[in-house]
mmCIF file of C-alpha atoms and ligand atoms in Angstrom:
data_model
loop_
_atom_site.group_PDB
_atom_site.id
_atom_site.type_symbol
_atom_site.label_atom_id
_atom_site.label_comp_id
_atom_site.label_asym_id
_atom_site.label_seq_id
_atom_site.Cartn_x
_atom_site.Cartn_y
_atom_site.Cartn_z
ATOM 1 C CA UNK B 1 -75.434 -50.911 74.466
ATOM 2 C CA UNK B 2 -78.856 -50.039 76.486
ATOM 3 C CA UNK B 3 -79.581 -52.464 79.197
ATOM 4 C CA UNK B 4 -83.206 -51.200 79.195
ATOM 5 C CA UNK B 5 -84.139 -53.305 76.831
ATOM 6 C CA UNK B 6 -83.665 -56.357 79.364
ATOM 7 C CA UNK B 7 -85.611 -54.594 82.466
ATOM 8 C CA UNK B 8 -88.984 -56.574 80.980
ATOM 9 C CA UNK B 9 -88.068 -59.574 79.772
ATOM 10 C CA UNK B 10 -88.596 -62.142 82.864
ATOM 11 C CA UNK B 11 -86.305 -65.179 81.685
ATOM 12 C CA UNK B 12 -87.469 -67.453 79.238
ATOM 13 C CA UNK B 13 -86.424 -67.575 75.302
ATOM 14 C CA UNK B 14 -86.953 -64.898 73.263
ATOM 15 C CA UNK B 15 -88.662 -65.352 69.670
ATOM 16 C CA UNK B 16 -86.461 -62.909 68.335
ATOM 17 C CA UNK B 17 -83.431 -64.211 65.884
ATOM 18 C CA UNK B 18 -79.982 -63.959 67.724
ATOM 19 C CA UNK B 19 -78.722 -60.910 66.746
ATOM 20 C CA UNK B 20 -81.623 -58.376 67.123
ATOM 21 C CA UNK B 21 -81.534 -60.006 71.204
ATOM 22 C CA UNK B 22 -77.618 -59.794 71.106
ATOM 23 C CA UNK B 23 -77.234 -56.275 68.947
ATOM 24 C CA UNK B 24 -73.638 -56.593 68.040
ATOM 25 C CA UNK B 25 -71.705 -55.515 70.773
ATOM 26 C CA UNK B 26 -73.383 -57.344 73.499
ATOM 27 C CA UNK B 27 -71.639 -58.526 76.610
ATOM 28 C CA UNK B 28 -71.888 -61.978 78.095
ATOM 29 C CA UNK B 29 -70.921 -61.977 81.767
ATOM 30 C CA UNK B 30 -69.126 -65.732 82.910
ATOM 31 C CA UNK B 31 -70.316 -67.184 85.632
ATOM 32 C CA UNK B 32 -68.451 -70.394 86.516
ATOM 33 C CA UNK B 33 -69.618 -72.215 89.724
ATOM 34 C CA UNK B 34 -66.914 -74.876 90.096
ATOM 35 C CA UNK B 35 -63.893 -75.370 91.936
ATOM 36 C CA UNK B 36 -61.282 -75.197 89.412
ATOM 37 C CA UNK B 37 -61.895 -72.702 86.460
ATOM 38 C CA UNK B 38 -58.888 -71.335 85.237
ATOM 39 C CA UNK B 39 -60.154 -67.764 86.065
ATOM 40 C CA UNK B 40 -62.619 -67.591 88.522
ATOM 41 C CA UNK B 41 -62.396 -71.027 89.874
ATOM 42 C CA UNK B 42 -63.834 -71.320 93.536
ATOM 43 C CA UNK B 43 -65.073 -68.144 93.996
ATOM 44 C CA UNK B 44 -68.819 -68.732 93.915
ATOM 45 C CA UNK B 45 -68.274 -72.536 93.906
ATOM 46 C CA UNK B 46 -70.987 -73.883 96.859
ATOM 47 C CA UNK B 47 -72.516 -70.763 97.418
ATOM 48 C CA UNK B 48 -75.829 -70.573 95.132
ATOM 49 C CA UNK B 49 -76.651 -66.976 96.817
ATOM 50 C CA UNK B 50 -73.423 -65.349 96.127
ATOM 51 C CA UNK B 51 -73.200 -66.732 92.941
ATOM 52 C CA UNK B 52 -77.106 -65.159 91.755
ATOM 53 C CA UNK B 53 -75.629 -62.057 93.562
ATOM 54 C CA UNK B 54 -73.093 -61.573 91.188
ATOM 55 C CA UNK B 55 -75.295 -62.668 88.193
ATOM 56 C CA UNK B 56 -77.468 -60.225 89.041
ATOM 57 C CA UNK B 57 -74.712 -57.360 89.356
ATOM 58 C CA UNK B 58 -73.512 -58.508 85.996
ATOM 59 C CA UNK B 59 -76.745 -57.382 84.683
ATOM 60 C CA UNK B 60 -76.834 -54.277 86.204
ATOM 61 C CA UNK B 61 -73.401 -53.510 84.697
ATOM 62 C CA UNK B 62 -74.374 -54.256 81.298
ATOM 63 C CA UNK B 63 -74.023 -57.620 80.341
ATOM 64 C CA UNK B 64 -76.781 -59.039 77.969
ATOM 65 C CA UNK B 65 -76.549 -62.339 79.201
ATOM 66 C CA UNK B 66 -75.105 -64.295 82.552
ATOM 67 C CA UNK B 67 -73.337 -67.287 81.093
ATOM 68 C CA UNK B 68 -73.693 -70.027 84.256
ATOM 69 C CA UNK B 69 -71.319 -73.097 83.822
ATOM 70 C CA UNK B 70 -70.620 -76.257 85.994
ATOM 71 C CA UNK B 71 -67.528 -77.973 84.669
ATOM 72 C CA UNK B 72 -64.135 -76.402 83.990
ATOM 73 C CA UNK B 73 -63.562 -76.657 80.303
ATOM 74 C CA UNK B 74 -59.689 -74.993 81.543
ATOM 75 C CA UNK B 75 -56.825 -77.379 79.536
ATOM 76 C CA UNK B 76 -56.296 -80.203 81.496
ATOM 77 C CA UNK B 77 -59.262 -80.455 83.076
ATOM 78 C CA UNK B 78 -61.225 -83.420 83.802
ATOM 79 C CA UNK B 79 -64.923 -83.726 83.291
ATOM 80 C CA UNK B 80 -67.656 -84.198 86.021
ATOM 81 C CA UNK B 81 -70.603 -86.114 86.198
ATOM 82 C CA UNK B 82 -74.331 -85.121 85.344
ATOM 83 C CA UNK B 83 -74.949 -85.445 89.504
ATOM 84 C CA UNK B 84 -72.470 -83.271 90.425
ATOM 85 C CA UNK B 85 -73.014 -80.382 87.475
ATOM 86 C CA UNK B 86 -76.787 -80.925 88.348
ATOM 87 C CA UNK B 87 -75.796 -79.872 91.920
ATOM 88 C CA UNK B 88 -73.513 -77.035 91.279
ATOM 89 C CA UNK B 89 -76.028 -75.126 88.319
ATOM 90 C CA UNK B 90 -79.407 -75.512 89.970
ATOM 91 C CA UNK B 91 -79.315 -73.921 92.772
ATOM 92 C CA UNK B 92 -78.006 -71.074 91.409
ATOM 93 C CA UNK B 93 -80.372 -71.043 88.223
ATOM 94 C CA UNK B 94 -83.573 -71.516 90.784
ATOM 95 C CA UNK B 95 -82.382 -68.090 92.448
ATOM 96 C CA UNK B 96 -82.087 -66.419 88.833
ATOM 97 C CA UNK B 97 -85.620 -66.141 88.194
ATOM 98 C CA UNK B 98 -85.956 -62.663 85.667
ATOM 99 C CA UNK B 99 -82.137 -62.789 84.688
ATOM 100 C CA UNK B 100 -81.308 -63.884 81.357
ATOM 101 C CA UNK B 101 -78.846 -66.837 81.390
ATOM 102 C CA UNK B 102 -76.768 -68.981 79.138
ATOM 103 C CA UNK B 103 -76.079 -72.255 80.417
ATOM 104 C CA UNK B 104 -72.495 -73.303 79.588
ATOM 105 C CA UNK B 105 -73.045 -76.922 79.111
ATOM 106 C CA UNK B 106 -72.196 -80.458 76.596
ATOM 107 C CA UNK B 107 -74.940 -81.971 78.604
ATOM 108 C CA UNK B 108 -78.511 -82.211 77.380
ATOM 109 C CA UNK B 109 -80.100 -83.166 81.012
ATOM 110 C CA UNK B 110 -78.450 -80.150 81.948
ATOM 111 C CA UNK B 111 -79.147 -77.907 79.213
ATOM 112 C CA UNK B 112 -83.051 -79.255 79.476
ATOM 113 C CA UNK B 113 -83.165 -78.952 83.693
ATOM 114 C CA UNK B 114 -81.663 -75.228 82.783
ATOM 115 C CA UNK B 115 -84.088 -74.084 80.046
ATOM 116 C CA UNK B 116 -86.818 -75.485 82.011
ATOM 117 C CA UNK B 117 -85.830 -72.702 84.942
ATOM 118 C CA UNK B 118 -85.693 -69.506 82.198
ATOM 119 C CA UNK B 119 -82.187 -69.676 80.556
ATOM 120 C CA UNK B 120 -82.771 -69.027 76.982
ATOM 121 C CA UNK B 121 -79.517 -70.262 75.467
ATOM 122 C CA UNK B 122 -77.303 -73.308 75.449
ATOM 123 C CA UNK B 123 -73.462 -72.938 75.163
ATOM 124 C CA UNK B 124 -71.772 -76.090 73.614
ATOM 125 C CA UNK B 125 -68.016 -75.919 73.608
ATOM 126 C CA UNK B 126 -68.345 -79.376 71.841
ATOM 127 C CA UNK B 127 -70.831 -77.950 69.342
ATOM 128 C CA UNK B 128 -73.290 -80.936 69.806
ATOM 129 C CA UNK B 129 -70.589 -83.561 69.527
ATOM 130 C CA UNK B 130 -70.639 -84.147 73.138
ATOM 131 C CA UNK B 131 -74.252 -85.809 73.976
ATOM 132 C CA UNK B 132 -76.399 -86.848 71.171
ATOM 133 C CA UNK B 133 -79.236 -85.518 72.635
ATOM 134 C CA UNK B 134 -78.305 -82.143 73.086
ATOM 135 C CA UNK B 135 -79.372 -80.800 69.277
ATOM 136 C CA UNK B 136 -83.063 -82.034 70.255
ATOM 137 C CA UNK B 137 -83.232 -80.582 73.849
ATOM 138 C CA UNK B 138 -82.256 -77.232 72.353
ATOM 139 C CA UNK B 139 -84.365 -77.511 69.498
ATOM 140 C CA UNK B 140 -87.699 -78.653 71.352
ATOM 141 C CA UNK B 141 -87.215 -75.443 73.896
ATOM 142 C CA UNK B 142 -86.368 -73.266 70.937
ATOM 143 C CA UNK B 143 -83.489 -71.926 72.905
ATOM 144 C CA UNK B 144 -80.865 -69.946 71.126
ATOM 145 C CA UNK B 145 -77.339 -72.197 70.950
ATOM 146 C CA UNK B 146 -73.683 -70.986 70.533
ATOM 147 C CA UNK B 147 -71.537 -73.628 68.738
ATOM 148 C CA UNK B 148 -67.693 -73.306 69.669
ATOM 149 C CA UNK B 149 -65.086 -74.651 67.663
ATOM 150 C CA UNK B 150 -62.299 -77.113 69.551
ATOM 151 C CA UNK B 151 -59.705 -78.841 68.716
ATOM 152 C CA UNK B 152 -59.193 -82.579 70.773
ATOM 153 C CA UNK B 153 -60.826 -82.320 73.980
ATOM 154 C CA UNK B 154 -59.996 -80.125 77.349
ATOM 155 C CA UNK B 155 -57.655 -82.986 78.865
ATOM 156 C CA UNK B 156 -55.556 -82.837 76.401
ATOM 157 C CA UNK B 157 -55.997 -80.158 73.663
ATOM 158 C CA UNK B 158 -53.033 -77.652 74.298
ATOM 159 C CA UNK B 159 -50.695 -80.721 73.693
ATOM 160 C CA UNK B 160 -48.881 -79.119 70.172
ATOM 161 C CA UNK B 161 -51.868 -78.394 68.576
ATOM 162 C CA UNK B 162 -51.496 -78.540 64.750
ATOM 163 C CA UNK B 163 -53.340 -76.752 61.703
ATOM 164 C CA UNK B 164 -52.270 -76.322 57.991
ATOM 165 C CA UNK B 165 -54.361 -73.172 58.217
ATOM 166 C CA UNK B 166 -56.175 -72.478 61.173
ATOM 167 C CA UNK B 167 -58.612 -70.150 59.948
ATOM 168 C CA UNK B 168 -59.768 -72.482 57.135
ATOM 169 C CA UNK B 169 -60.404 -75.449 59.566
ATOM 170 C CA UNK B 170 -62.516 -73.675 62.335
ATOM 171 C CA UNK B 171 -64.689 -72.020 59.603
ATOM 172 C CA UNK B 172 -64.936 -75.284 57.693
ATOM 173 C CA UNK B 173 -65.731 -76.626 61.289
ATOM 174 C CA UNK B 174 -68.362 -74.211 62.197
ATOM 175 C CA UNK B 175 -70.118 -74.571 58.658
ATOM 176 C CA UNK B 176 -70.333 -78.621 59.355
ATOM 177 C CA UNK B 177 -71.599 -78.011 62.897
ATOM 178 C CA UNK B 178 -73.803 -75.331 62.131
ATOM 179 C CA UNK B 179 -75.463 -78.019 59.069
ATOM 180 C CA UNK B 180 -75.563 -80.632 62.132
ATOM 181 C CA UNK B 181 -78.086 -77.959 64.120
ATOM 182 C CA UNK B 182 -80.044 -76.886 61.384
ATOM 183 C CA UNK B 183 -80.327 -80.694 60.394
ATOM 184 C CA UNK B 184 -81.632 -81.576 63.617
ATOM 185 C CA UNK B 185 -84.332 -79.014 64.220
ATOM 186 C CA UNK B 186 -82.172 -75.783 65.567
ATOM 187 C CA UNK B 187 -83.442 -72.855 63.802
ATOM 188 C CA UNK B 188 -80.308 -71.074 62.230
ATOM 189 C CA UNK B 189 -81.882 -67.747 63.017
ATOM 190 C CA UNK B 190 -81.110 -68.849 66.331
ATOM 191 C CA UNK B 191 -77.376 -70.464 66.404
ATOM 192 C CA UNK B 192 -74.439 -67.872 66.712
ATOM 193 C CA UNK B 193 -70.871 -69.430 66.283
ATOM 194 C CA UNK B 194 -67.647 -69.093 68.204
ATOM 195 C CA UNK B 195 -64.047 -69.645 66.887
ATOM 196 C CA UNK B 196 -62.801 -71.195 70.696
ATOM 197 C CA UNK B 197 -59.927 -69.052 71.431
ATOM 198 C CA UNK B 198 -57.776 -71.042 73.495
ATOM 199 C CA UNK B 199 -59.217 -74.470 72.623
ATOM 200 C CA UNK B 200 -56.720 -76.289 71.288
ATOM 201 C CA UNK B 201 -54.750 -73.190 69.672
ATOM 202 C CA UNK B 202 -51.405 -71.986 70.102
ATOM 203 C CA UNK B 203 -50.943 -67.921 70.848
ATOM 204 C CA UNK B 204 -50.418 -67.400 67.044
ATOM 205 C CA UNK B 205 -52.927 -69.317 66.007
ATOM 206 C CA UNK B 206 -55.466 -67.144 68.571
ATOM 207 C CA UNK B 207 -53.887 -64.107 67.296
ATOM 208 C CA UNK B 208 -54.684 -65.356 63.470
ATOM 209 C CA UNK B 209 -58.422 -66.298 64.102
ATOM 210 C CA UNK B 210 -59.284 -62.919 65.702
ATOM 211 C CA UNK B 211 -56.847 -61.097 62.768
ATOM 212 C CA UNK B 212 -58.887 -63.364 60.434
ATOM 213 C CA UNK B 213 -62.792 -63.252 61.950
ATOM 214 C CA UNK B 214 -64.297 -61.896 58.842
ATOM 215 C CA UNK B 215 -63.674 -65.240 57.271
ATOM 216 C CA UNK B 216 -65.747 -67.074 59.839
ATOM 217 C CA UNK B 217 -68.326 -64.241 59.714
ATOM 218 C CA UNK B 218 -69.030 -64.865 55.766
ATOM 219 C CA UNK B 219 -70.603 -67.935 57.283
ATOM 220 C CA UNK B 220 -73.495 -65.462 57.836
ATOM 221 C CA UNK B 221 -73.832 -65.856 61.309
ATOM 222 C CA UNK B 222 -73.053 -63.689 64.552
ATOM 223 C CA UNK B 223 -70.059 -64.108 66.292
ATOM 224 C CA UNK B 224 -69.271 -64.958 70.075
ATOM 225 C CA UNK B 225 -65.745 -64.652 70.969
ATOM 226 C CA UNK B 226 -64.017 -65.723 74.755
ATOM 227 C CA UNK B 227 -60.564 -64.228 74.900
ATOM 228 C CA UNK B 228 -60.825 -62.461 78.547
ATOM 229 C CA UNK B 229 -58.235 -63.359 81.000
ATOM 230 C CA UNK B 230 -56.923 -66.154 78.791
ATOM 231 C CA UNK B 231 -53.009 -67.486 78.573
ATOM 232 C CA UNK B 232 -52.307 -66.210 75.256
ATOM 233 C CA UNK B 233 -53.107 -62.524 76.693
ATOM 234 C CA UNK B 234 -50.287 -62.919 80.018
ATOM 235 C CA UNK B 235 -48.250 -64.696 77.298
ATOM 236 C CA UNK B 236 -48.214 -61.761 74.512
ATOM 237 C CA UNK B 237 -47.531 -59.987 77.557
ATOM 238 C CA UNK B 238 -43.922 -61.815 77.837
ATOM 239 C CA UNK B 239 -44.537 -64.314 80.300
ATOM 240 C CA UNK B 240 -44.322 -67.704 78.673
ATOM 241 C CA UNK B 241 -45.701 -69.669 81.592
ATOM 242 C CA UNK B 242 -48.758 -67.207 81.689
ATOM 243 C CA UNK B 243 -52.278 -69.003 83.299
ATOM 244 C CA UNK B 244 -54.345 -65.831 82.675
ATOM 245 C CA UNK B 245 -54.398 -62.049 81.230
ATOM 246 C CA UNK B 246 -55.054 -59.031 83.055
ATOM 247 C CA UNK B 247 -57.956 -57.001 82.687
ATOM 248 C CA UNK B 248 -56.133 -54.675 80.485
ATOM 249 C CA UNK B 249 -55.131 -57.055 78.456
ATOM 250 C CA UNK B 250 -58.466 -58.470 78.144
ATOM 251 C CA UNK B 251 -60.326 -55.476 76.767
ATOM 252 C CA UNK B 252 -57.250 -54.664 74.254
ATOM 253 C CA UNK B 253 -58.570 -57.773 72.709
ATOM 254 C CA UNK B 254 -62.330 -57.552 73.503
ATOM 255 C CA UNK B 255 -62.471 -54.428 71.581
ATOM 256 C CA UNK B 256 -60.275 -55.762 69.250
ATOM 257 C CA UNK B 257 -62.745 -58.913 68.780
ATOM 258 C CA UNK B 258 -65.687 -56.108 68.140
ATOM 259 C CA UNK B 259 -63.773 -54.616 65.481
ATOM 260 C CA UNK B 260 -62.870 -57.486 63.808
ATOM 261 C CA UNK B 261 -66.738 -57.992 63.293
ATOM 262 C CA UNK B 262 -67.557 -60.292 67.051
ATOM 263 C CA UNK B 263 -70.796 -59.494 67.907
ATOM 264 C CA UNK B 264 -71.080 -61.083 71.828
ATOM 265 C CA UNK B 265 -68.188 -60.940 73.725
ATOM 266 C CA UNK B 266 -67.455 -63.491 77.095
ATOM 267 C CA UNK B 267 -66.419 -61.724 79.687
ATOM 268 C CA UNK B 268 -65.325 -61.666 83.331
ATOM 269 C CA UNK B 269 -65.147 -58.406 84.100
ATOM 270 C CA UNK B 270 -68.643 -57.063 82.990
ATOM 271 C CA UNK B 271 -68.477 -52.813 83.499
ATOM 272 C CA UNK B 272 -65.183 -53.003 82.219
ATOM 273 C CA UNK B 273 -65.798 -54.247 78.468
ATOM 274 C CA UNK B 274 -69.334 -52.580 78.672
ATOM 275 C CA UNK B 275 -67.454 -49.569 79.086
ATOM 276 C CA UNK B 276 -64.863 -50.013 76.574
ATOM 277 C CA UNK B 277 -67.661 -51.812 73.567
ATOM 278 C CA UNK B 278 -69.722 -49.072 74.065
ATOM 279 C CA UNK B 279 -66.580 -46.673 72.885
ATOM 280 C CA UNK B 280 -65.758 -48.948 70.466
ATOM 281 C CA UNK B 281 -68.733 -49.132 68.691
ATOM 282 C CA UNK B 282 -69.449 -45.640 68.999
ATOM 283 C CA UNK B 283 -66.401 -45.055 67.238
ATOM 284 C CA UNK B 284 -67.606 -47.797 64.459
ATOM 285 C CA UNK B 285 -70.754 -45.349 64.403
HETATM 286 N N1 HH2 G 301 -64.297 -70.289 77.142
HETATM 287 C C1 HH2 G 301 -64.392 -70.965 78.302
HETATM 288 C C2 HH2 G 301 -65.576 -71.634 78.627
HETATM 289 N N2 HH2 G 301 -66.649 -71.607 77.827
HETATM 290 N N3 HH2 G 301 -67.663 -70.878 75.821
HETATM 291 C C3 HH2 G 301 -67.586 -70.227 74.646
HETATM 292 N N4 HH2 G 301 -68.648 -70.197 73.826
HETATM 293 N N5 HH2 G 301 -66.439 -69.569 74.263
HETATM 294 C C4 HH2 G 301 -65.324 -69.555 75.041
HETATM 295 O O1 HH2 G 301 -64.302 -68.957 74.640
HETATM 296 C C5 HH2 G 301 -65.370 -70.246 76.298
HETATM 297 C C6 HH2 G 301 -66.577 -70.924 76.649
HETATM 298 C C7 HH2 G 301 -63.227 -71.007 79.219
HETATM 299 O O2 HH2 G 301 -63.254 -69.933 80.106
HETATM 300 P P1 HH2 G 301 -63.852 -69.972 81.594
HETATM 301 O O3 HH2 G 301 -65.312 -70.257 81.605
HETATM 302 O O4 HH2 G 301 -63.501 -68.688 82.259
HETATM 303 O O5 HH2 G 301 -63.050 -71.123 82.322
HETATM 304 P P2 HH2 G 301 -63.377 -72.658 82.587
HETATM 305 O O6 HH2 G 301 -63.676 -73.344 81.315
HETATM 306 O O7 HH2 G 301 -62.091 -73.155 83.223
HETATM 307 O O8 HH2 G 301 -64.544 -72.731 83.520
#
């Protein structure tokens, strides 16, 4: 996991497919600038310069990629409007010139105001069900675009969420939403797929997609997986009213995620998992 390879590039999108720019592991570092994310909510929320300080420092650790998102996606949280996630990601991407950057958006204005400033990838937690015009803003910048698999919608999707078999349904999922971007003009070569841990899943059924993530893989394409810091971590941890994991916690199932064949991994705490990947797939060899 060399970050030399990233000293050159000066923003913009890459023309190589996903996983030669992401080698499997690679490490995303989140950076959320709202008031209310479940993890790192308000801590660079209003303050553009601290928040390109930190993207910056995520790069230096390691990380691959910075993702920058504007609206909590936490359960229970509410949407915001284009103004307002406008005003919260700009500022921040205008100081990120040279830093490679995912913008973690379901809006197309946004996604198109962000590639048009150097990020080179979209991240749809709706997987292009969320603004019809997303899929053709992605595909005209030839960004590279991370479809995540959720179940109902943030407001509401940790209300008894249901499966007959979890693993079946996100990988049928993925394969119908990975169709949709191919279908309208998203090279595949450039679309890596995420299984939402969290997203309308119970513990066990978290626990089950990472146990099970070579089924998703045999959809051919690279894997992103999000588990650090989140509930199901604290709660494995025996505290049933558990917001967030520890960092410990986190990389357990980080590494674990590698193993189980995850090729970029969404992290908070970026020197951390860089450390603990680059064991991990030195053991893999
Ligand atoms: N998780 C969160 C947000 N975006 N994107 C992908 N592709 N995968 C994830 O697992 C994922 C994601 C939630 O975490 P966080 O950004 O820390 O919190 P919030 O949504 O409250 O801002």
């Amino acid at each position: 996991m060399s970050t030399r390879r990233f000293e050159a590039r000066v923003g913009g999108v890459s023309a190589e497919p996903i996983e030669l720019r992401f080698p499997r592991p690679s490490v995303m570092g989140i950076l959320n600038v709202t008031p209310d994310s479940f993890s790192d909510g308000g801590v660079h929320f209003g303050d553009p310069d601290a928040a390109a300080g930190s993207a910056r420092r995520m790069i230096e650790a390691g990380a691959a990629i910075v993702d920058l998102g504007g609206e909590s996606t936490r359960p229970g949280a509410d949407g915001v409007s284009l103004d307002e996630e406008l005003r919260r990601v700009v500022p921040v991407l205008e100081r990120l010139e040279g830093v490679p950057v995912s913008i973690d958006t379901a809006k197309a204005e946004v996604a198109r105001r962000a590639l048009a400033l150097g990020a080179e990838m979209v991240n749809d937690v709706t997987a292009l069900r969320g603004d019809p015009e997303l899929a053709g803003a992605v595909a005209d910048s030839g960004a590279y675009l991370c479809l995540m698999h959720m179940k109902g919608e943030p407001r509401s999707m940790q209300r008894n969420p249901v499966y007959d078999d979890v693993v079946g349904e996100v990988t049928a999922f993925l394969e119908e939403r990975l169709g949709a971007a191919v279908a309208a003009g998203v090279p595949e070569e450039r679309i890596c797929l995420d299984p939402g841990i969290g997203f309308g899943k119970t513990v066990e059924h978290n626990m089950e997609l990472l146990r099970r993530l070579g089924v998703v893989a045999e959809l051919g394409r690279p894997l992103l997986v999000g588990v650090s810091r989140k509930s199901s971590l604290g709660r494995l941890l025996g505290d049933p009213a558990a917001t967030r994991g520890t960092l410990a916690a986190s990389l357990g199932a980080a590494v674990s995620a590698f193993d189980h064949g995850a090729s970029i991994l969404r992290v908070h705490d970026v020197r951390e998992h860089v450390e603990a990947l680059t064991i991990a797939a030195a053991v893999e060899g």
